[in-house]
PDB file of C-alpha atoms and ligand atoms in Angstrom:
ATOM      1  CA  MET A   1     120.179 111.870  94.696  1.00 92.00           C
ATOM      2  CA  ASP A   2     124.348 110.591  94.277  1.00 90.00           C
ATOM      3  CA  ASN A   3     125.750 110.444  97.735  1.00 95.00           C
ATOM      4  CA  LEU A   4     123.605 108.445 100.314  1.00 98.00           C
ATOM      5  CA  ILE A   5     127.055 108.675 102.579  1.00 98.00           C
ATOM      6  CA  GLY A   6     126.308 110.014 106.372  1.00 98.00           C
ATOM      7  CA  LYS A   7     122.372 110.764 105.099  1.00 98.00           C
ATOM      8  CA  THR A   8     119.306 109.063 106.667  1.00 98.00           C
ATOM      9  CA  ALA A   9     117.007 106.848 105.527  1.00 99.00           C
ATOM     10  CA  VAL A  10     113.011 105.745 107.154  1.00 99.00           C
ATOM     11  CA  VAL A  11     112.209 102.234 106.490  1.00 99.00           C
ATOM     12  CA  THR A  12     108.180 101.804 107.436  1.00 98.00           C
ATOM     13  CA  GLY A  13     107.775  97.473 108.390  1.00 98.00           C
ATOM     14  CA  GLY A  14     111.985  97.425 108.373  1.00 98.00           C
ATOM     15  CA  ALA A  15     112.322  94.506 111.175  1.00 98.00           C
ATOM     16  CA  GLN A  16     112.754  92.173 108.160  1.00 98.00           C
ATOM     17  CA  GLY A  17     112.100  90.193 104.957  1.00 98.00           C
ATOM     18  CA  VAL A  18     111.738  93.167 102.826  1.00 98.00           C
ATOM     19  CA  GLY A  19     112.564  95.957 105.197  1.00 98.00           C
ATOM     20  CA  PHE A  20     115.374  94.552 106.552  1.00 98.00           C
ATOM     21  CA  GLY A  21     116.691  93.910 103.515  1.00 98.00           C
ATOM     22  CA  LEU A  22     116.301  97.894 102.323  1.00 99.00           C
ATOM     23  CA  ALA A  23     118.060  99.014 105.518  1.00 99.00           C
ATOM     24  CA  ARG A  24     121.117  96.473 105.086  1.00 98.00           C
ATOM     25  CA  ALA A  25     122.297  97.748 101.778  1.00 98.00           C
ATOM     26  CA  LEU A  26     121.047 101.510 102.743  1.00 98.00           C
ATOM     27  CA  ALA A  27     123.349 101.626 105.606  1.00 98.00           C
ATOM     28  CA  GLU A  28     125.852  99.241 103.313  1.00 98.00           C
ATOM     29  CA  ALA A  29     125.245 103.262 100.367  1.00 98.00           C
ATOM     30  CA  GLY A  30     126.408 104.468 104.157  1.00 98.00           C
ATOM     31  CA  MET A  31     123.130 105.871 105.401  1.00 98.00           C
ATOM     32  CA  HIS A  32     121.549 106.167 108.624  1.00 98.00           C
ATOM     33  CA  VAL A  33     119.071 104.082 109.496  1.00 98.00           C
ATOM     34  CA  VAL A  34     115.217 103.472 111.355  1.00 98.00           C
ATOM     35  CA  LEU A  35     113.705 101.255 111.597  1.00 98.00           C
ATOM     36  CA  CYS A  36     110.118 101.502 112.751  1.00 98.00           C
ATOM     37  CA  ASP A  37     107.632  97.983 113.088  1.00 98.00           C
ATOM     38  CA  VAL A  38     104.958  96.954 115.156  1.00 98.00           C
ATOM     39  CA  ASP A  39     106.727  94.250 116.289  1.00 98.00           C
ATOM     40  CA  GLU A  40     109.108  95.039 119.023  1.00 98.00           C
ATOM     41  CA  ALA A  41     111.891  91.893 120.124  1.00 98.00           C
ATOM     42  CA  THR A  42     112.554  91.441 115.736  1.00 98.00           C
ATOM     43  CA  LEU A  43     113.010  95.600 116.058  1.00 98.00           C
ATOM     44  CA  GLU A  44     115.566  95.516 118.926  1.00 98.00           C
ATOM     45  CA  ARG A  45     117.427  92.651 117.166  1.00 98.00           C
ATOM     46  CA  SER A  46     117.561  94.362 114.228  1.00 98.00           C
ATOM     47  CA  VAL A  47     118.749  97.496 115.517  1.00 98.00           C
ATOM     48  CA  ALA A  48     121.590  95.376 117.396  1.00 98.00           C
ATOM     49  CA  SER A  49     122.628  93.740 114.102  1.00 98.00           C
ATOM     50  CA  LEU A  50     122.735  97.407 112.102  1.00 98.00           C
ATOM     51  CA  LEU A  51     124.999  98.203 115.401  1.00 98.00           C
ATOM     52  CA  ALA A  52     127.588  95.607 114.960  1.00 98.00           C
ATOM     53  CA  SER A  53     128.563  96.167 111.500  1.00 97.00           C
ATOM     54  CA  GLY A  54     129.314  99.612 112.299  1.00 98.00           C
ATOM     55  CA  THR A  55     125.793 101.706 111.391  1.00 98.00           C
ATOM     56  CA  GLU A  56     123.906 104.333 112.740  1.00 98.00           C
ATOM     57  CA  ALA A  57     121.361 103.531 113.789  1.00 98.00           C
ATOM     58  CA  ILE A  58     117.912 103.282 115.711  1.00 98.00           C
ATOM     59  CA  GLY A  59     114.598 100.868 117.116  1.00 98.00           C
ATOM     60  CA  LEU A  60     110.852 102.848 116.834  1.00 98.00           C
ATOM     61  CA  THR A  61     108.328 101.034 117.583  1.00 98.00           C
ATOM     62  CA  ALA A  62     105.233 102.441 115.854  1.00 98.00           C
ATOM     63  CA  ASP A  63     101.753 100.627 113.590  1.00 98.00           C
ATOM     64  CA  VAL A  64     101.415 102.640 110.248  1.00 98.00           C
ATOM     65  CA  SER A  65      97.692 102.688 110.157  1.00 97.00           C
ATOM     66  CA  ASP A  66      98.677 105.131 113.089  1.00 98.00           C
ATOM     67  CA  PRO A  67      98.491 109.011 111.632  1.00 98.00           C
ATOM     68  CA  GLU A  68     100.173 109.741 115.313  1.00 98.00           C
ATOM     69  CA  GLN A  69     103.244 106.620 115.678  1.00 98.00           C
ATOM     70  CA  ILE A  70     104.612 107.898 112.140  1.00 98.00           C
ATOM     71  CA  GLU A  71     104.809 111.676 112.682  1.00 98.00           C
ATOM     72  CA  ARG A  72     106.524 110.325 115.954  1.00 98.00           C
ATOM     73  CA  VAL A  73     108.301 108.346 114.103  1.00 98.00           C
ATOM     74  CA  ARG A  74     109.092 111.564 111.567  1.00 98.00           C
ATOM     75  CA  ASP A  75     110.181 114.142 115.215  1.00 98.00           C
ATOM     76  CA  ALA A  76     112.051 111.071 116.910  1.00 98.00           C
ATOM     77  CA  ALA A  77     114.169 111.011 113.244  1.00 98.00           C
ATOM     78  CA  PHE A  78     115.164 114.246 112.785  1.00 98.00           C
ATOM     79  CA  GLU A  79     116.032 114.536 116.825  1.00 98.00           C
ATOM     80  CA  ARG A  80     118.151 112.023 116.697  1.00 98.00           C
ATOM     81  CA  PHE A  81     119.543 112.260 113.071  1.00 98.00           C
ATOM     82  CA  GLU A  82     118.250 116.588 111.947  1.00 97.00           C
ATOM     83  CA  THR A  83     117.033 115.447 108.106  1.00 97.00           C
ATOM     84  CA  VAL A  84     115.930 113.006 106.456  1.00 98.00           C
ATOM     85  CA  HIS A  85     116.493 111.778 103.418  1.00 98.00           C
ATOM     86  CA  VAL A  86     114.801 108.681 102.535  1.00 98.00           C
ATOM     87  CA  LEU A  87     111.237 107.133 103.811  1.00 99.00           C
ATOM     88  CA  CYS A  88     110.654 103.903 102.695  1.00 99.00           C
ATOM     89  CA  ASN A  89     107.054 103.303 102.946  1.00 99.00           C
ATOM     90  CA  ASN A  90     108.130  99.960 102.919  1.00 98.00           C
ATOM     91  CA  VAL A  91     104.751  98.002 105.073  1.00 98.00           C
ATOM     92  CA  GLY A  92     101.940  95.839 103.227  1.00 97.00           C
ATOM     93  CA  ILE A  93      99.883  92.663 103.689  1.00 96.00           C
ATOM     94  CA  GLY A  94      97.579  91.201 102.167  1.00 93.00           C
ATOM     95  CA  GLY A  95      95.627  87.707 102.643  1.00 82.00           C
ATOM     96  CA  ARG A  96      94.342  84.781 100.144  1.00 85.00           C
ATOM     97  CA  GLU A  97      90.670  85.692  99.055  1.00 91.00           C
ATOM     98  CA  SER A  98      88.629  84.111  96.712  1.00 92.00           C
ATOM     99  CA  PHE A  99      85.592  86.638  94.609  1.00 96.00           C
ATOM    100  CA  LEU A 100      82.941  83.036  95.395  1.00 97.00           C
ATOM    101  CA  ASP A 101      82.819  84.038  98.726  1.00 96.00           C
ATOM    102  CA  PRO A 102      81.150  86.464 100.359  1.00 97.00           C
ATOM    103  CA  ILE A 103      83.890  90.054 100.202  1.00 97.00           C
ATOM    104  CA  ASP A 104      84.621  91.021 104.001  1.00 96.00           C
ATOM    105  CA  VAL A 105      84.819  94.811 103.019  1.00 97.00           C
ATOM    106  CA  ALA A 106      86.284  95.696 106.321  1.00 97.00           C
ATOM    107  CA  ALA A 107      88.999  93.625 106.057  1.00 97.00           C
ATOM    108  CA  TRP A 108      89.874  94.477 102.110  1.00 97.00           C
ATOM    109  CA  GLU A 109      89.140  98.256 104.267  1.00 97.00           C
ATOM    110  CA  HIS A 110      92.203  96.593 106.537  1.00 97.00           C
ATOM    111  CA  VAL A 111      93.964  95.979 104.244  1.00 98.00           C
ATOM    112  CA  PHE A 112      93.980  99.325 102.000  1.00 98.00           C
ATOM    113  CA  SER A 113      94.812 101.013 105.357  1.00 98.00           C
ATOM    114  CA  VAL A 114      97.587  99.563 106.246  1.00 98.00           C
ATOM    115  CA  SER A 115      99.104  98.141 102.365  1.00 98.00           C
ATOM    116  CA  LEU A 116      98.012 101.825 100.689  1.00 98.00           C
ATOM    117  CA  TYR A 117      96.292 104.479 102.565  1.00 98.00           C
ATOM    118  CA  SER A 118     100.210 104.558 105.253  1.00 98.00           C
ATOM    119  CA  VAL A 119     101.949 105.580 101.784  1.00 98.00           C
ATOM    120  CA  LEU A 120      99.443 108.394 101.835  1.00 98.00           C
ATOM    121  CA  ARG A 121     100.523 108.658 106.170  1.00 98.00           C
ATOM    122  CA  GLY A 122     104.285 108.424 105.717  1.00 98.00           C
ATOM    123  CA  LEU A 123     103.674 111.048 102.581  1.00 98.00           C
ATOM    124  CA  ASN A 124     102.277 114.130 105.183  1.00 98.00           C
ATOM    125  CA  ALA A 125     104.522 113.665 107.643  1.00 98.00           C
ATOM    126  CA  PHE A 126     107.664 113.186 105.778  1.00 98.00           C
ATOM    127  CA  LEU A 127     107.909 114.950 102.148  1.00 98.00           C
ATOM    128  CA  PRO A 128     107.228 118.364 103.076  1.00 98.00           C
ATOM    129  CA  ARG A 129     110.332 118.210 106.246  1.00 97.00           C
ATOM    130  CA  MET A 130     112.477 116.655 102.644  1.00 98.00           C
ATOM    131  CA  LEU A 131     111.405 119.463  99.845  1.00 98.00           C
ATOM    132  CA  GLU A 132     112.400 122.140 102.987  1.00 97.00           C
ATOM    133  CA  GLN A 133     115.616 120.980 103.649  1.00 96.00           C
ATOM    134  CA  GLY A 134     116.438 120.248  99.806  1.00 97.00           C
ATOM    135  CA  GLU A 135     116.411 116.495  98.929  1.00 98.00           C
ATOM    136  CA  GLY A 136     115.157 113.257  99.521  1.00 98.00           C
ATOM    137  CA  HIS A 137     113.697 110.159  97.956  1.00 98.00           C
ATOM    138  CA  VAL A 138     110.467 108.425  97.850  1.00 99.00           C
ATOM    139  CA  VAL A 139     110.344 104.916  98.087  1.00 99.00           C
ATOM    140  CA  ASN A 140     107.537 102.898  97.990  1.00 99.00           C
ATOM    141  CA  THR A 141     106.479  99.121  97.960  1.00 99.00           C
ATOM    142  CA  ALA A 142     104.287  97.408  96.180  1.00 98.00           C
ATOM    143  CA  SER A 143     104.286  93.927  94.332  1.00 98.00           C
ATOM    144  CA  ARG A 144     104.221  93.020  90.871  1.00 97.00           C
ATOM    145  CA  GLN A 145     100.027  91.836  91.526  1.00 97.00           C
ATOM    146  CA  GLY A 146      99.895  96.254  91.276  1.00 98.00           C
ATOM    147  CA  LEU A 147     100.892  95.032  87.800  1.00 98.00           C
ATOM    148  CA  VAL A 148      99.930  91.638  86.381  1.00 97.00           C
ATOM    149  CA  ALA A 149      97.163  90.521  89.286  1.00 95.00           C
ATOM    150  CA  SER A 150      96.136  86.271  90.028  1.00 92.00           C
ATOM    151  CA  PRO A 151      93.540  84.682  91.656  1.00 92.00           C
ATOM    152  CA  LEU A 152      92.828  84.660  94.875  1.00 92.00           C
ATOM    153  CA  PHE A 153      95.061  87.736  96.431  1.00 93.00           C
ATOM    154  CA  GLY A 154      91.947  89.281  96.988  1.00 95.00           C
ATOM    155  CA  ALA A 155      92.480  93.189  98.567  1.00 98.00           C
ATOM    156  CA  TYR A 156      96.115  92.601  98.392  1.00 97.00           C
ATOM    157  CA  ALA A 157      96.008  93.535  94.489  1.00 98.00           C
ATOM    158  CA  PRO A 158      94.355  96.674  94.016  1.00 98.00           C
ATOM    159  CA  ALA A 159      95.477  98.146  96.810  1.00 98.00           C
ATOM    160  CA  LYS A 160      99.307  96.959  95.564  1.00 98.00           C
ATOM    161  CA  ALA A 161      98.130  98.859  92.381  1.00 98.00           C
ATOM    162  CA  GLY A 162      96.925 101.905  93.928  1.00 98.00           C
ATOM    163  CA  VAL A 163     100.877 102.504  95.317  1.00 99.00           C
ATOM    164  CA  ILE A 164     102.220 102.496  92.328  1.00 99.00           C
ATOM    165  CA  ALA A 165      99.860 104.684  91.035  1.00 98.00           C
ATOM    166  CA  LEU A 166     100.356 106.874  93.233  1.00 98.00           C
ATOM    167  CA  SER A 167     103.763 106.374  92.724  1.00 99.00           C
ATOM    168  CA  GLU A 168     103.480 107.300  89.174  1.00 98.00           C
ATOM    169  CA  MET A 169     101.355 110.446  90.247  1.00 98.00           C
ATOM    170  CA  LEU A 170     103.688 111.304  92.983  1.00 98.00           C
ATOM    171  CA  HIS A 171     107.213 111.533  90.497  1.00 98.00           C
ATOM    172  CA  ALA A 172     106.119 113.572  87.692  1.00 98.00           C
ATOM    173  CA  GLU A 173     104.014 116.097  89.366  1.00 98.00           C
ATOM    174  CA  LEU A 174     107.562 116.437  91.792  1.00 98.00           C
ATOM    175  CA  SER A 175     109.820 116.330  88.339  1.00 98.00           C
ATOM    176  CA  ASP A 176     106.576 118.643  86.480  1.00 98.00           C
ATOM    177  CA  ARG A 177     107.881 120.952  89.082  1.00 98.00           C
ATOM    178  CA  GLY A 178     111.547 120.642  89.553  1.00 98.00           C
ATOM    179  CA  ALA A 179     111.337 119.523  93.473  1.00 98.00           C
ATOM    180  CA  PRO A 180     114.577 117.698  94.195  1.00 97.00           C
ATOM    181  CA  VAL A 181     111.859 114.550  95.766  1.00 98.00           C
ATOM    182  CA  GLY A 182     112.899 111.621  93.741  1.00 98.00           C
ATOM    183  CA  VAL A 183     110.662 108.159  93.515  1.00 98.00           C
ATOM    184  CA  THR A 184     110.981 104.654  93.133  1.00 99.00           C
ATOM    185  CA  VAL A 185     108.604 102.104  93.208  1.00 99.00           C
ATOM    186  CA  LEU A 186     109.498  99.257  93.866  1.00 99.00           C
ATOM    187  CA  THR A 187     107.361  95.952  92.288  1.00 98.00           C
ATOM    188  CA  PRO A 188     108.986  92.579  93.030  1.00 98.00           C
ATOM    189  CA  GLY A 189     107.663  89.215  92.604  1.00 96.00           C
ATOM    190  CA  GLY A 190     109.027  86.949  95.442  1.00 95.00           C
ATOM    191  CA  VAL A 191     110.921  87.956  98.350  1.00 97.00           C
ATOM    192  CA  ARG A 192     112.981  85.978 100.490  1.00 97.00           C
ATOM    193  CA  SER A 193     111.130  87.121 103.541  1.00 95.00           C
ATOM    194  CA  GLU A 194     110.290  85.605 106.663  1.00 92.00           C
ATOM    195  CA  SER A 195     106.830  85.634 106.590  1.00 90.00           C
ATOM    196  CA  ILE A 196     105.951  83.529 103.065  1.00 92.00           C
ATOM    197  CA  LEU A 197     108.970  81.233 103.957  1.00 95.00           C
ATOM    198  CA  ALA A 198     106.594  80.451 106.827  1.00 94.00           C
ATOM    199  CA  THR A 199     103.621  80.541 105.364  1.00 92.00           C
ATOM    200  CA  LEU A 200     104.941  78.208 103.197  1.00 95.00           C
ATOM    201  CA  ALA A 201     106.311  76.280 106.364  1.00 96.00           C
ATOM    202  CA  GLN A 202     102.546  76.434 107.234  1.00 95.00           C
ATOM    203  CA  TYR A 203     101.155  74.398 104.137  1.00 94.00           C
ATOM    204  CA  GLU A 204     103.749  72.005 103.433  1.00 95.00           C
ATOM    205  CA  SER A 205     103.180  70.683 107.612  1.00 96.00           C
ATOM    206  CA  GLY A 206      99.658  70.538 106.420  1.00 94.00           C
ATOM    207  CA  GLU A 207      98.974  72.824 109.579  1.00 96.00           C
ATOM    208  CA  LYS A 208      96.817  74.757 105.850  1.00 93.00           C
ATOM    209  CA  ASP A 209      95.644  72.003 104.004  1.00 92.00           C
ATOM    210  CA  ASP A 210      95.106  73.490  99.862  1.00 89.00           C
ATOM    211  CA  PRO A 211      97.430  72.245  97.840  1.00 92.00           C
ATOM    212  CA  GLU A 212      96.921  74.876  95.080  1.00 87.00           C
ATOM    213  CA  MET A 213      98.230  77.483  97.675  1.00 86.00           C
ATOM    214  CA  LEU A 214     101.217  74.972  98.820  1.00 93.00           C
ATOM    215  CA  GLU A 215     102.118  74.825  94.981  1.00 94.00           C
ATOM    216  CA  PHE A 216     102.227  78.226  94.370  1.00 88.00           C
ATOM    217  CA  LEU A 217     104.535  79.512  96.949  1.00 92.00           C
ATOM    218  CA  ARG A 218     106.410  76.368  96.653  1.00 96.00           C
ATOM    219  CA  THR A 219     107.057  77.474  93.157  1.00 94.00           C
ATOM    220  CA  ARG A 220     107.818  81.230  94.633  1.00 92.00           C
ATOM    221  CA  VAL A 221     109.906  80.710  97.136  1.00 96.00           C
ATOM    222  CA  ALA A 222     112.005  78.961  94.814  1.00 97.00           C
ATOM    223  CA  ALA A 223     112.810  81.256  91.990  1.00 97.00           C
ATOM    224  CA  ALA A 224     112.455  84.470  95.374  1.00 98.00           C
ATOM    225  CA  VAL A 225     115.805  86.565  95.210  1.00 98.00           C
ATOM    226  CA  GLU A 226     117.017  88.023  98.366  1.00 98.00           C
ATOM    227  CA  PRO A 227     116.020  90.596 100.478  1.00 98.00           C
ATOM    228  CA  ILE A 228     119.312  92.664 100.124  1.00 98.00           C
ATOM    229  CA  GLU A 229     119.567  92.021  96.728  1.00 98.00           C
ATOM    230  CA  LEU A 230     115.857  93.586  96.603  1.00 98.00           C
ATOM    231  CA  GLY A 231     117.464  96.819  98.736  1.00 99.00           C
ATOM    232  CA  ARG A 232     120.614  97.457  96.630  1.00 98.00           C
ATOM    233  CA  LEU A 233     118.631  97.431  93.464  1.00 98.00           C
ATOM    234  CA  THR A 234     116.866 100.132  95.525  1.00 99.00           C
ATOM    235  CA  VAL A 235     120.127 101.857  96.005  1.00 98.00           C
ATOM    236  CA  GLU A 236     120.699 101.559  92.122  1.00 98.00           C
ATOM    237  CA  ALA A 237     117.752 103.302  91.369  1.00 98.00           C
ATOM    238  CA  ILE A 238     117.879 106.180  94.412  1.00 98.00           C
ATOM    239  CA  ARG A 239     121.233 106.616  93.150  1.00 98.00           C
ATOM    240  CA  SER A 240     120.329 106.906  89.188  1.00 98.00           C
ATOM    241  CA  GLY A 241     116.633 108.184  89.562  1.00 98.00           C
ATOM    242  CA  ALA A 242     114.904 105.741  88.395  1.00 98.00           C
ATOM    243  CA  LEU A 243     110.943 105.188  89.165  1.00 98.00           C
ATOM    244  CA  TYR A 244     110.231 102.010  88.797  1.00 98.00           C
ATOM    245  CA  VAL A 245     112.848  98.549  90.092  1.00 98.00           C
ATOM    246  CA  ASN A 246     111.168  94.827  89.307  1.00 98.00           C
ATOM    247  CA  THR A 247     112.938  92.160  90.646  1.00 98.00           C
ATOM    248  CA  HIS A 248     112.573  89.824  87.904  1.00 97.00           C
ATOM    249  CA  ARG A 249     112.752  89.675  84.103  1.00 97.00           C
ATOM    250  CA  GLU A 250     109.230  87.565  83.567  1.00 96.00           C
ATOM    251  CA  THR A 251     107.306  90.880  85.167  1.00 97.00           C
ATOM    252  CA  LEU A 252     108.140  92.265  82.353  1.00 98.00           C
ATOM    253  CA  GLU A 253     106.702  90.181  80.175  1.00 98.00           C
ATOM    254  CA  TRP A 254     103.959  89.751  82.121  1.00 97.00           C
ATOM    255  CA  LEU A 255     103.332  93.121  81.813  1.00 97.00           C
ATOM    256  CA  ARG A 256     103.638  92.880  78.026  1.00 98.00           C
ATOM    257  CA  GLU A 257     101.247  90.832  77.859  1.00 98.00           C
ATOM    258  CA  ARG A 258      99.056  93.135  79.161  1.00 97.00           C
ATOM    259  CA  VAL A 259      99.675  95.343  76.734  1.00 98.00           C
ATOM    260  CA  ASN A 260      99.102  93.163  74.187  1.00 98.00           C
ATOM    261  CA  ARG A 261      95.252  91.748  74.838  1.00 98.00           C
ATOM    262  CA  MET A 262      94.961  95.659  75.761  1.00 98.00           C
ATOM    263  CA  VAL A 263      95.886  96.260  71.575  1.00 98.00           C
ATOM    264  CA  ALA A 264      93.669  93.208  70.763  1.00 98.00           C
ATOM    265  CA  ASP A 265      91.332  93.808  71.682  1.00 98.00           C
ATOM    266  CA  ALA A 266      90.953  97.827  71.459  1.00 98.00           C
ATOM    267  CA  ASP A 267      91.764  96.217  67.561  1.00 98.00           C
ATOM    268  CA  ARG A 268      89.138  93.798  67.859  1.00 98.00           C
ATOM    269  CA  VAL A 269      85.814  95.722  70.047  1.00 98.00           C
ATOM    270  CA  GLY A 270      87.444  99.055  68.333  1.00 98.00           C
ATOM    271  CA  THR A 271      88.250 102.654  70.323  1.00 98.00           C
ATOM    272  CA  ALA A 272      85.848 106.176  70.507  1.00 97.00           C
ATOM    273  CA  ARG A 273      88.461 107.590  68.677  1.00 96.00           C
TER     274      ARG A 273
HETATM  275  N1  NAD B   1     107.665  88.858 100.585  1.00 61.93           N
HETATM  276  C1  NAD B   1     107.396  89.025  99.573  1.00 61.93           C
HETATM  277  O1  NAD B   1     107.730  88.114  98.495  1.00 61.93           O
HETATM  278  C2  NAD B   1     106.949  89.900  98.871  1.00 61.93           C
HETATM  279  C3  NAD B   1     107.165  90.503  97.916  1.00 61.93           C
HETATM  280  C4  NAD B   1     106.601  91.906  96.602  1.00 61.93           C
HETATM  281  C5  NAD B   1     106.379  92.866  97.419  1.00 61.93           C
HETATM  282  N2  NAD B   1     106.425  92.481  98.922  1.00 61.93           N
HETATM  283  C6  NAD B   1     105.834  93.559  99.268  1.00 61.93           C
HETATM  284  O2  NAD B   1     106.952  93.790 100.252  1.00 61.93           O
HETATM  285  C7  NAD B   1     106.575  94.548 101.483  1.00 61.93           C
HETATM  286  C8  NAD B   1     107.609  93.728 103.015  1.00 61.93           C
HETATM  287  O3  NAD B   1     106.802  92.054 103.123  1.00 61.93           O
HETATM  288  P1  NAD B   1     107.501  91.389 103.639  1.00 61.93           P
HETATM  289  O4  NAD B   1     107.583  90.041 102.968  1.00 61.93           O
HETATM  290  O5  NAD B   1     109.087  91.228 104.031  1.00 61.93           O
HETATM  291  O6  NAD B   1     107.131  90.877 105.338  1.00 61.93           O
HETATM  292  P2  NAD B   1     107.900  90.395 106.462  1.00 61.93           P
HETATM  293  O7  NAD B   1     105.792  90.353 107.034  1.00 61.93           O
HETATM  294  O8  NAD B   1     108.392  89.616 106.388  1.00 61.93           O
HETATM  295  O9  NAD B   1     107.685  92.234 107.004  1.00 61.93           O
HETATM  296  C9  NAD B   1     106.932  92.769 107.336  1.00 61.93           C
HETATM  297  C10 NAD B   1     107.299  93.704 108.280  1.00 61.93           C
HETATM  298  O10 NAD B   1     106.474  95.055 109.020  1.00 61.93           O
HETATM  299  C11 NAD B   1     106.009  95.253 109.408  1.00 61.93           C
HETATM  300  N3  NAD B   1     104.512  94.846 109.655  1.00 61.93           N
HETATM  301  C12 NAD B   1     103.292  94.832 110.064  1.00 61.93           C
HETATM  302  N4  NAD B   1     102.291  95.236 110.090  1.00 61.93           N
HETATM  303  C13 NAD B   1     103.039  96.715 110.578  1.00 61.93           C
HETATM  304  C14 NAD B   1     102.226  98.235 110.452  1.00 61.93           C
HETATM  305  N5  NAD B   1     100.643  97.675 110.548  1.00 61.93           N
HETATM  306  N6  NAD B   1     103.118  98.666 111.613  1.00 61.93           N
HETATM  307  C15 NAD B   1     104.564  98.958 111.285  1.00 61.93           C
HETATM  308  N7  NAD B   1     104.740  97.148 111.200  1.00 61.93           N
HETATM  309  C16 NAD B   1     104.543  96.570 110.529  1.00 61.93           C
HETATM  310  C17 NAD B   1     105.875  93.049 110.877  1.00 61.93           C
HETATM  311  O11 NAD B   1     106.248  93.437 111.834  1.00 61.93           O
HETATM  312  C18 NAD B   1     107.585  93.501 109.442  1.00 61.93           C
HETATM  313  O12 NAD B   1     108.657  93.642 110.389  1.00 61.93           O
HETATM  314  C19 NAD B   1     105.340  94.304 102.258  1.00 61.93           C
HETATM  315  O13 NAD B   1     103.945  95.664 101.598  1.00 61.93           O
HETATM  316  C20 NAD B   1     104.570  93.626 100.955  1.00 61.93           C
HETATM  317  O14 NAD B   1     103.543  93.619 100.577  1.00 61.93           O
HETATM  318  C21 NAD B   1     107.324  91.265  99.520  1.00 61.93           C
END
């Protein structure tokens, strides 16, 4: 979708961090923006800052784990702006977990609901209208953890792997049918969001005591990109129809190592055909 000017984007989890970076970049590209978030106070501040920079924006309090709330966001967005051309399914949560401790399956289900099934809720609410209006683009925020998972990421990495797989399936199905809706999946490495900085501060101050995690976070934040940089890459992907957005070249090297290992293992073990 080449021309974004005067069209509307909806960003879930848009009040801060990656979501607000997406919103700012889409606004820079001339779009109207609908932010949806559970954090009302931050949402208000972020909408105010978009309005102050001349963007037409509204904020809607909604939880992506509830399909009815997402449908309300859709209805309010269409009522205010008449069309929605870009949907950013951006919310994702996770925590630190070891498989050596008892696994809390209910907690995994919650992470899957917020980080993976929320994308399905977003698609159910918006995709039919985008197809009907004849133009649109879906942006799903995954993570490089979905491509190359590190230890201790718990339900987060499998949920993000699911977001990547479903984005690839969606992209293939829509392009096979010549449908006028594009798909992009974001697989960022570290992004300097408020939550990652707040988590680092907890470990720096000793409020949380885990030297391994402290080191991991320091390295991650040192190499992190700004949310607006990811937002601008995403705008470029929407314009050029790119399926993948990566923030860090090293992610591609890690992926190559993964494929090399698969090939080496297939050489060692053999394949059935
Ligand atoms: N920050 C990173 O380094 C990084 C790296 C890779 C992927 N990501 C992904 O980017 C996305 C955003 O992460 P972030 O770091 O900006 O997080 P963040 O915590 O800074 O911002 C997330 C926003 O989502 C909102 N939110 C949380 N649960 C919600 C819900 N159920 N319904 C609606 N809104 C909700 C929060 O209130 C917050 O405003 C996530 O999907 C995350 O997995 C982040």
